[in-house]
Short mmCIF file of C-alpha atoms and ligand atoms in Angstrom, two decimals:
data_model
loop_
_atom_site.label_atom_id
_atom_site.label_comp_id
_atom_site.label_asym_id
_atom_site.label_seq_id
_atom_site.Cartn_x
_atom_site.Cartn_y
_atom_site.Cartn_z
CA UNK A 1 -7.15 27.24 63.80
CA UNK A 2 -6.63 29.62 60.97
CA UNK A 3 -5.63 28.73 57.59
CA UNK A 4 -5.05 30.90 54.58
CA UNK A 5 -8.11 32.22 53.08
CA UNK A 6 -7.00 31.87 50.03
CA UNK A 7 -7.32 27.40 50.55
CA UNK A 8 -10.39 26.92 52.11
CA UNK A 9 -11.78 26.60 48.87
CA UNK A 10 -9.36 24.85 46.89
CA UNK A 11 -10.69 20.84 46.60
CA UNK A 12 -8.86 18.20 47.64
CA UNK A 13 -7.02 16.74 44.70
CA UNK A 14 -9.19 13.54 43.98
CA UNK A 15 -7.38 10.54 42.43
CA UNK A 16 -8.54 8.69 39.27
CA UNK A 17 -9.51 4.76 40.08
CA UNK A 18 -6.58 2.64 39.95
CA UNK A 19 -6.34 -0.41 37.21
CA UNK A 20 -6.87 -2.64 39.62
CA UNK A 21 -9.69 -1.30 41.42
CA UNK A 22 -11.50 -0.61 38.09
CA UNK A 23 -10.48 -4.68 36.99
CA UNK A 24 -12.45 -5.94 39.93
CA UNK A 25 -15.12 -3.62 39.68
CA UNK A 26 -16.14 -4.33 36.32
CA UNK A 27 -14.93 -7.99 36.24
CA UNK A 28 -12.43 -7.27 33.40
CA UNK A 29 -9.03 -9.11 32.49
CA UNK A 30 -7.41 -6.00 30.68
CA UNK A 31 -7.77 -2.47 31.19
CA UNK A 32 -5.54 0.21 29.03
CA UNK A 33 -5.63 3.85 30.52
CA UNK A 34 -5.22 6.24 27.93
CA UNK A 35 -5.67 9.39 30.93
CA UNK A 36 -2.68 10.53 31.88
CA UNK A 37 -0.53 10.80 28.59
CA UNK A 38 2.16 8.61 30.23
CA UNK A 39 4.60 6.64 27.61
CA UNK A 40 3.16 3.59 26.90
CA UNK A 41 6.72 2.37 25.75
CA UNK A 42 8.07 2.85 29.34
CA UNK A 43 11.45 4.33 29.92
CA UNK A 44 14.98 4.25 28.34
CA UNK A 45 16.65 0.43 29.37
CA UNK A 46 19.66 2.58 30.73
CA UNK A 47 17.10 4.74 33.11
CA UNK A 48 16.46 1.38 34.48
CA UNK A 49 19.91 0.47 35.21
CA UNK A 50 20.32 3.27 36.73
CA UNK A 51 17.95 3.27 39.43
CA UNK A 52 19.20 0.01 40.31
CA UNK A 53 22.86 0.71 40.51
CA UNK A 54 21.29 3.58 43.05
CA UNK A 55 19.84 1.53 45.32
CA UNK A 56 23.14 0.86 47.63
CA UNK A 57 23.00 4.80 48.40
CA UNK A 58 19.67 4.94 49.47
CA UNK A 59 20.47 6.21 52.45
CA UNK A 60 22.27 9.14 52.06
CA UNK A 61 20.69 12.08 51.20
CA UNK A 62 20.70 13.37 47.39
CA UNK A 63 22.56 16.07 45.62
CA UNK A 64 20.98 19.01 46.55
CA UNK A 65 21.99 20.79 43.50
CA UNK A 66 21.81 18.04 41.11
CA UNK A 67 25.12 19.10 40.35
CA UNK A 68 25.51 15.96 37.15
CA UNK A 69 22.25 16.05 36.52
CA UNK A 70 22.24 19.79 35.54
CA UNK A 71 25.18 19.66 33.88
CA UNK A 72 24.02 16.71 31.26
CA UNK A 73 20.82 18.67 31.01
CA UNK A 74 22.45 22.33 29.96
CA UNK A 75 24.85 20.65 27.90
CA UNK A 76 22.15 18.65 25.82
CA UNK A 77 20.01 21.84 25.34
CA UNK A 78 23.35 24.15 25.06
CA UNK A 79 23.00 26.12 27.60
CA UNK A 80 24.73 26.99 31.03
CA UNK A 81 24.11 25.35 34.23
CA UNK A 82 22.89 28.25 36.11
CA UNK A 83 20.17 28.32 33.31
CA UNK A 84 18.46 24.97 34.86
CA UNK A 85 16.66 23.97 37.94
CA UNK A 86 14.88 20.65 38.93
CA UNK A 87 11.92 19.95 40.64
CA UNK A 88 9.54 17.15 41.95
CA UNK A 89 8.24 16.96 38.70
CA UNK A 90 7.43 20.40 36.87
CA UNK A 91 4.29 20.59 39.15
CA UNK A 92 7.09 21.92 41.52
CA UNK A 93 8.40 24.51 39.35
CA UNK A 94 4.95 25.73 38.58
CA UNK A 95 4.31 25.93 42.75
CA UNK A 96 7.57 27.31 42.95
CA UNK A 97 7.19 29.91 40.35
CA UNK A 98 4.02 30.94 42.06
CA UNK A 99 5.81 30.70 45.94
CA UNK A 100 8.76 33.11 44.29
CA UNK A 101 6.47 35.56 42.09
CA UNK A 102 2.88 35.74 43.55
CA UNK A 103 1.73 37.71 46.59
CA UNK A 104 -1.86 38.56 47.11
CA UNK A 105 -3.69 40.58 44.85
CA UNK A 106 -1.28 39.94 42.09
CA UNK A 107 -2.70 39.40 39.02
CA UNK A 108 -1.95 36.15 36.50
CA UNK A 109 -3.13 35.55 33.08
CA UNK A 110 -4.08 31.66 31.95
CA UNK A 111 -6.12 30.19 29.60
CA UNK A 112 -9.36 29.05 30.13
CA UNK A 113 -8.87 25.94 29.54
CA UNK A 114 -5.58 24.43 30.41
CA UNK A 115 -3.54 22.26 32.67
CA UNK A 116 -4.56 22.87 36.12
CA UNK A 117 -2.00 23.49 38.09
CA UNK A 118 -1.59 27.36 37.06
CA UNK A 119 -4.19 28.73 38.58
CA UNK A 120 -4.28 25.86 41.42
CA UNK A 121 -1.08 27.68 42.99
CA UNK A 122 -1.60 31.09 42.30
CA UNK A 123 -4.79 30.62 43.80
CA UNK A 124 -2.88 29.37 47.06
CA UNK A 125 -0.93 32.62 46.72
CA UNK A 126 -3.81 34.95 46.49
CA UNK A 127 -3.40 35.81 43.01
CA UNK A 128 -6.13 36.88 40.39
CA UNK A 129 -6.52 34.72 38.22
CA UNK A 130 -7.46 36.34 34.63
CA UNK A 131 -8.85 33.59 32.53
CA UNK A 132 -8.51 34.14 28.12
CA UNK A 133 -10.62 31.92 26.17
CA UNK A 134 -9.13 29.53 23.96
CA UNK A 135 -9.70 30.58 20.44
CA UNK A 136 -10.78 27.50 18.19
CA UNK A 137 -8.70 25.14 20.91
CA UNK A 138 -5.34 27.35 20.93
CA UNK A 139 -4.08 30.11 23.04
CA UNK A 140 -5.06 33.51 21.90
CA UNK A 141 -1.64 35.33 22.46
CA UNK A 142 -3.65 38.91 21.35
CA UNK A 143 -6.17 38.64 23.97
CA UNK A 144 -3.67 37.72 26.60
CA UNK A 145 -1.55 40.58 25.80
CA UNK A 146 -5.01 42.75 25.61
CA UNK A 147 -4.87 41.16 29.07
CA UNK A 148 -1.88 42.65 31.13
CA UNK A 149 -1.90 45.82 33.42
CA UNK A 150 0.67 46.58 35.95
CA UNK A 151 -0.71 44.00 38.28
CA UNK A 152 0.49 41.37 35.71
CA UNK A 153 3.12 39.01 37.34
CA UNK A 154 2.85 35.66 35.01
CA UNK A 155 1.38 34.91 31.62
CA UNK A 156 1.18 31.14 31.23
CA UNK A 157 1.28 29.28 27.92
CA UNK A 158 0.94 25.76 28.05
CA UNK A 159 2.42 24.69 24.36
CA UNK A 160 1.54 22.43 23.34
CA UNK A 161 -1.81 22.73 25.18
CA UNK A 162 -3.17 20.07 27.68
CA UNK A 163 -5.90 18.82 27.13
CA UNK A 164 -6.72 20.06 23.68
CA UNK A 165 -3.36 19.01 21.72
CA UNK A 166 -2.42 22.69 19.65
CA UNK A 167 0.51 24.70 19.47
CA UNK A 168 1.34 28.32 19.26
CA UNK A 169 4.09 28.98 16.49
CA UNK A 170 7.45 30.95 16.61
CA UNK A 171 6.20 33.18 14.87
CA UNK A 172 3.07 34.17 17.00
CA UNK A 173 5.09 33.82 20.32
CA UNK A 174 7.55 36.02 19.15
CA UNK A 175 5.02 38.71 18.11
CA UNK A 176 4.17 38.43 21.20
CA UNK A 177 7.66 38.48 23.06
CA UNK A 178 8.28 41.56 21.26
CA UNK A 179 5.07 43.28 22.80
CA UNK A 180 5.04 41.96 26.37
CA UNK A 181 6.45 44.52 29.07
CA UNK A 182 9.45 43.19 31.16
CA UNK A 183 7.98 43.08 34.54
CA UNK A 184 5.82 40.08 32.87
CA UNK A 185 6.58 36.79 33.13
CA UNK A 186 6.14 34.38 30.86
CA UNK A 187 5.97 30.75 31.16
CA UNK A 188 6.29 28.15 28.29
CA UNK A 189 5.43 24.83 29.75
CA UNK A 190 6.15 22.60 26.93
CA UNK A 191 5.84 19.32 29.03
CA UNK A 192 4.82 17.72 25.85
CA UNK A 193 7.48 19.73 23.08
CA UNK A 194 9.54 16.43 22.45
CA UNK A 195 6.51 14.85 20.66
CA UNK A 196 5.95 18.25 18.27
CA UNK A 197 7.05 17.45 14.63
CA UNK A 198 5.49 20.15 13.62
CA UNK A 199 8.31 23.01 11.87
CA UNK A 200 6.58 26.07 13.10
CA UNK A 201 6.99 24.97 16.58
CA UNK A 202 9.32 27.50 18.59
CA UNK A 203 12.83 27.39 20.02
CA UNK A 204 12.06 28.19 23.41
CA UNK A 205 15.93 28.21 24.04
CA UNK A 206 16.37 30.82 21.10
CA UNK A 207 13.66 33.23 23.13
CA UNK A 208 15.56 32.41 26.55
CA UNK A 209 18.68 34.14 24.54
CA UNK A 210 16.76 37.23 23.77
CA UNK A 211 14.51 37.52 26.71
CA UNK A 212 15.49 37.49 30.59
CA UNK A 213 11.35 37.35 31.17
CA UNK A 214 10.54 33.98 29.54
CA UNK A 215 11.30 30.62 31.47
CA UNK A 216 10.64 27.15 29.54
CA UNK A 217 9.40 24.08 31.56
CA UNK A 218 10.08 20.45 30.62
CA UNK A 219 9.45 16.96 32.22
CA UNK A 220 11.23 13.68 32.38
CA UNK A 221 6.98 12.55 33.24
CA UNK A 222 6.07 12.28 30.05
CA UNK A 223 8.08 11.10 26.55
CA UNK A 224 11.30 10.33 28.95
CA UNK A 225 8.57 7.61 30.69
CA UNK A 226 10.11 8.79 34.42
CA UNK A 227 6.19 10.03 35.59
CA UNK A 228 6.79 8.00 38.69
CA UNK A 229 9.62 9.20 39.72
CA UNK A 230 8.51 12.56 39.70
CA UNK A 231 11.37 15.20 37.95
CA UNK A 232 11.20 18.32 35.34
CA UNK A 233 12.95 21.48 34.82
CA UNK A 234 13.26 25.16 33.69
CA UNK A 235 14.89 26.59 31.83
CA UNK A 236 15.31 30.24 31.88
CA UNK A 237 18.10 33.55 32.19
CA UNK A 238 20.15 32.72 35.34
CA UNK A 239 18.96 35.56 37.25
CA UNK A 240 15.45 34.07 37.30
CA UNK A 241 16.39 30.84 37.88
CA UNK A 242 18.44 31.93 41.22
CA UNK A 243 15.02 33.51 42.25
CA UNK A 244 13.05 30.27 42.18
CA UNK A 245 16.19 28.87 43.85
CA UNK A 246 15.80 30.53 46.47
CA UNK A 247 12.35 29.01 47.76
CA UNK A 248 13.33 25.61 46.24
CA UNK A 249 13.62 22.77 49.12
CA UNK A 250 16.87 21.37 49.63
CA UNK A 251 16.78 17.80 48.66
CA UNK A 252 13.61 18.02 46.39
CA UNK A 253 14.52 15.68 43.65
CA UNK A 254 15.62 12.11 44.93
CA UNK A 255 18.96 9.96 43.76
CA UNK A 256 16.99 7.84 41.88
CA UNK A 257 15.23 10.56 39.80
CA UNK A 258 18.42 12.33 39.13
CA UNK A 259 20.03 8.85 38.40
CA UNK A 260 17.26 7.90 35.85
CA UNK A 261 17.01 11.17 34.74
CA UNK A 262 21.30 11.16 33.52
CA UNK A 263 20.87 8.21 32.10
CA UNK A 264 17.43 9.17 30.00
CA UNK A 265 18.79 12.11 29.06
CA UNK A 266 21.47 10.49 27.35
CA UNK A 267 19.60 8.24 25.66
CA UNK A 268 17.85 10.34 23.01
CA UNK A 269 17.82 6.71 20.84
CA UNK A 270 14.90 5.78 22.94
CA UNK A 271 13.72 9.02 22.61
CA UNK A 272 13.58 9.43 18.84
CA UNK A 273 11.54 6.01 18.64
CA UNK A 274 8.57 7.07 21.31
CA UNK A 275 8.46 10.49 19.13
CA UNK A 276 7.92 8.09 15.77
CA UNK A 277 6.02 5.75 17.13
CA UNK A 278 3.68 8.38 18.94
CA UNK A 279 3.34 10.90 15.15
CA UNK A 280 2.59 7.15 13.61
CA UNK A 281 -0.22 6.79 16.84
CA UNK A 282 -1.95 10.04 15.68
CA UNK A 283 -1.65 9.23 12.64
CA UNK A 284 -3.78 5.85 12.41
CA UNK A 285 -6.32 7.64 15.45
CA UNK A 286 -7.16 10.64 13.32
CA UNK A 287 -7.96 8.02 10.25
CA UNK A 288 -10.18 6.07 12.19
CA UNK A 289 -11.79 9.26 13.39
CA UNK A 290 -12.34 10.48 10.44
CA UNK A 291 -13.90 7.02 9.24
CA UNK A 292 -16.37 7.38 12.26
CA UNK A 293 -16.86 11.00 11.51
CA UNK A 294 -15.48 12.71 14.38
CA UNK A 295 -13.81 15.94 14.84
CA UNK A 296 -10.57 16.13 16.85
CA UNK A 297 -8.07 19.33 17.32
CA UNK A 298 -4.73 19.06 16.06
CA UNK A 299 -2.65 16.75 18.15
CA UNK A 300 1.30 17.63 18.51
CA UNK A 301 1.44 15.93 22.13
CA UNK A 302 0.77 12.21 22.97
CA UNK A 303 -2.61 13.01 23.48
CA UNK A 304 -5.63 13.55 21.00
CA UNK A 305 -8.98 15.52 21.90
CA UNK A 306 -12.30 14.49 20.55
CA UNK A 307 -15.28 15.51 20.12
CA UNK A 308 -17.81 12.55 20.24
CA UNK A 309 -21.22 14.61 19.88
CA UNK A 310 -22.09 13.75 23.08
CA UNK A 311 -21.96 13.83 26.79
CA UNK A 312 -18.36 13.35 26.99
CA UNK A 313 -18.80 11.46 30.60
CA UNK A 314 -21.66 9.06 29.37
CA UNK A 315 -18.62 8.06 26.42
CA UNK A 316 -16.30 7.78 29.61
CA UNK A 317 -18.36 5.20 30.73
CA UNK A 318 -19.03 3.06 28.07
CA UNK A 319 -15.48 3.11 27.21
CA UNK A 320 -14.73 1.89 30.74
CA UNK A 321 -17.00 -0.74 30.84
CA UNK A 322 -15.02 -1.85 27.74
CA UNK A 323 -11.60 -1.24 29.67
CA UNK A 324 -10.35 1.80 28.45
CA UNK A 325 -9.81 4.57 30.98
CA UNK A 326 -9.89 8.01 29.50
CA UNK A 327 -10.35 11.49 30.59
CA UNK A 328 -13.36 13.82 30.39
CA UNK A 329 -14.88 16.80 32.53
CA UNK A 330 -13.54 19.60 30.62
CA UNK A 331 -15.58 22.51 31.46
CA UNK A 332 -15.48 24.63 28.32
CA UNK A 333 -15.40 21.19 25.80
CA UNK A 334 -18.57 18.95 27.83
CA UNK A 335 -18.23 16.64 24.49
CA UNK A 336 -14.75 16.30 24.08
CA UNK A 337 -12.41 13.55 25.38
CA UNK A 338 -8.87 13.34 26.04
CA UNK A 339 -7.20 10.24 24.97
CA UNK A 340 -3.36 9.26 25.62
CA UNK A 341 -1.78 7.79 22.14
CA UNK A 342 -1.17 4.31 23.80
CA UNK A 343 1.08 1.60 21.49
CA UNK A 344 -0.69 0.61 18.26
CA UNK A 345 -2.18 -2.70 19.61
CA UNK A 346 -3.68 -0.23 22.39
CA UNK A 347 -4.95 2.39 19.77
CA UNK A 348 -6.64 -0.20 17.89
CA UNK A 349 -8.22 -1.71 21.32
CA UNK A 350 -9.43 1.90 22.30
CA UNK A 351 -11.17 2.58 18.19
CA UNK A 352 -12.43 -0.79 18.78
CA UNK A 353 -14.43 0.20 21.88
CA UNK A 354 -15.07 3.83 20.79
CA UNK A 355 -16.87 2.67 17.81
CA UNK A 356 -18.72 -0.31 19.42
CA UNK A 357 -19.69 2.48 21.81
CA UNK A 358 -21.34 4.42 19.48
CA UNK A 359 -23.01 1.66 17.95
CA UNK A 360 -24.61 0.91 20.68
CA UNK A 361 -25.27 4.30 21.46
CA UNK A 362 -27.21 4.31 18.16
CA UNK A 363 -29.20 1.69 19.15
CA UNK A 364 -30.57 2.53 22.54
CA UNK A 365 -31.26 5.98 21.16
C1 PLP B 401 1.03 20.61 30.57
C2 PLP B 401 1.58 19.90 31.75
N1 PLP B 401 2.46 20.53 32.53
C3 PLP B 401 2.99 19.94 33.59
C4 PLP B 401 2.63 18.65 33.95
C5 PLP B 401 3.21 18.08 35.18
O1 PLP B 401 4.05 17.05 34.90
P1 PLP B 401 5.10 16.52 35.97
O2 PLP B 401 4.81 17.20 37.27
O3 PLP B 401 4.85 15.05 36.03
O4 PLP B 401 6.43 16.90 35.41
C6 PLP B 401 1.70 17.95 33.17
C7 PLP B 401 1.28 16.60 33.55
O5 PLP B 401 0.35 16.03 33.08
C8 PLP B 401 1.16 18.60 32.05
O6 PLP B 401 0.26 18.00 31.27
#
C-alpha cells in the first residue's frame, strides 16, 4: 500500500485525558477543565428542546442543504442564503477550504502560532505552508502581505487568535484588504468574534460586501455551547461558497445539530449573558494576575494566555494535581498557558490553585 506522501508524517491526533480518567488517577472529587474554551454556561434551554423534539426522526437522513438552518442563519447576519454553508464543525470548512483550493505545491500563508488545523489540511493537500511570526502575540498583516507571490492560494487569520487571545482591527484588515491581490484568499476564522467587546473589532460581513476573496468562519462550538454536536459556518460571496459546495459531503451536518443550531441561533438572550458573564471572567482573571504579577496578552475570546515565568508544562502539572486541566505546549510561548474563562466560582478555583502553585513553587526552589 501507498498512501499520500504528503500524510505519512502528519501525527495522529492525540486526545487530552478525559475528567474521569484524570479523577481516578489523581484520586480527586472535582476537576474543572479550562482547555478547550467550551461554554461553561452550557447551551441555550431552547437548543435543548430541540434536540429532543428531534429524536422521533432519527432515522431519516438530514437536510442535506440545511435548507432552515441557513435561512435563520443569513437572515440573523443579513445576508443571503447562498452566502452560507455548514459543516461538521468549522474544522470541516477549514478541510474543505483546503480539499476545494489546495493542490500540491500551492503555497499558504499562516501564522506561526495559531489554531492548528490550517496548516494540518493544507499539509494533507501538499501545500507550502509559509509560516509569519506573530508580532507581540497578534498577526502581523504587513509581513503576511510581504508574504504572497503567485503561488499564494489562502492567507489565514485566525481573529481573534487561538491560543494567544488578540485581535486585528478594521482598520488594519482593511489596509490590508485593499492591498491583497484577488487570486488570494483570505480566511477570517472568528470562531471566538461573539465574545469581542472590543469597538475596533471588524465587520467581517461589511468586507464580504466589498470583497468576493474574503470568507468568514463561525461556530455554534464555542459561545453557542453546541461543541458536541459538532456545526459552524462560512460566510462568504456566493460564488465561493458554491465552490466549497461542491466537495462538501451530502449529509455532513446531522438533524440534531441543525435542530439545536435553529433554535440557538434564535436565542441571542442566552447569548448576550455568556458574552457578559465571560468580559466580567476576564475581568476578575486579569486582576488576580496582576496581583500575582503575571503578564497575560489581551484576551477578547473566552480564553486568557499567561505567562507564568516558567516551564509552562511543569505549571500544567501542578495545576492538575489540584484539578484544573489547562493547556500548554505552545511552541513559540514554552511559558505561556492557555486557560478557558470557566464561571466565576471556577475562575476563583483555578487563581486559587495557580497561586498555591507558585507558592509552592517558591518553596521547593
Ligand atoms: C480558532 C478556532 N477555529 C476553529 C475551531 C474549530 O471549532 P469547531 O470545529 O468546533 O467549530 C476552533 C476550536 O477550538 C478554534 O479555536
Amino acid at each position: 500500500m501507498q498512501p499520500k506522501s504528503s500524510i505519512v508524517h502528519l501525527p495522529v491526533y492525540q486526545p487530552g485525558k478525559s475528567i474521569e480518567e484524570v479523577k481516578r488517577e489523581l484520586g480527586l472529587e472535582r476537576i474543572i477543565k479550562l482547555a478547550s474554551n467550551e461554554n461553561p454556561f452550557g447551551c441555550s434551554d431552547k437548543a435543548k428542546q430541540a434536540i429532543q423534539q428531534e429524536i422521533e426522526n432519527a432515522s431519516l437522513y438530514p437536510d442535506g442543504a440545511a435548507v432552515a438552518l441557513t435561512e435563520a442563519v443569513a437572515k440573523y447576519l443579513d445576508v443571503q442564503p447562498n452566502q452560507v454553508i455548514f459543516g461538521a464543525g468549522s474544522d470541516e470548512i477549514i478541510l474543505m477550504i483546503c480539499r476545494a483550493f489546495l493542490v500540491p505545491g500551492d503555497e499558504h500563508i499562516v501564522a506561526d502560532q495559531t489554531f492548528p488545523q490550517y496548516k494540518h489540511n493544507a499539509d494533507i493537500e501538499g501545500a507550502v505552508t509559509v509560516e509569519i511570526p506573530l508580532l507581540d502575540g497578534t498577526h502581523d498583516l504587513e509581513a503576511m502581505l510581504a508574504a504572497v507571490n503567485e503561488r499564494t492560494k489562502i492567507v489565514w487569520i485566525c481573529n481573534p487568535n487561538n491560543p494567544t487571545g488578540t485581535i486585528i482591527s478594521q482598520a488594519e484588515l482593511e489596509r490590508f484588504m485593499e492591498r491583497v491581490p484577488a487570486h488570494v484568499l483570505v480566511v477570517l476564522d472568528e470562531a471566538y468574534c461573539e465574545y469581542v467587546m472590543d469597538d475596533s473589532f471588524p465587520d467581517s460581513m461589511k468586507l464580504i460586501s466589498q470583497y468576493k476573496n474574503v470568507i468568514s468562519l463561525r461556530t455554534f462550538s464555542k459561545i453557542y455551547g453546541l461543541a458536541s454536536l459538532r456545526i459552524g459556518y462560512g460566510i462568504g460571496h456566493a460564488d465561493v461558497i458554491h465552490l466549497i459546495n461542491q466537495v462538501r459531503e451530502p449529509f455532513n451536518t446531522t438533524r440534531f445539530a441543525q435542530a439545536a443550531a435553529l433554535a440557538a441561533v434564535q436565542d441571542q438572550a442566552f447569548i448576550a449573558d455568556c458574552r457578559e458573564k465571560n468580559a466580567a471572567g476576564i475581568k476578575y482573571i486579569e486582576q488576580q494576575f496582576e496581583r500575582l504579577q503575571l503578564k497575560s496578552f489581551p484576551a477578547h475570546g473566552n480564553f486568557i494566555m499567561v505567562d507564568v515565568g516558567r516551564p509552562a508544562v511543569d505549571m500544567f502539572d501542578a495545576l492538575l494535581r489540584r484539578g484544573i486541566i489547562t493547556r500548554a505546549g505552545h511552541k513559540k510561548y514554552p511559558n505561556h498557558l492557555r486557560i478557558t474563562v470557566g464561571s466565576q466560582e471556577q475562575n476563583e478555583a483555578m487563581i486559587q490553585a495557580l497561586e498555591s502553585a507558585l507558592e509552592e513553587d517558591k518553596v521547593t526552589s
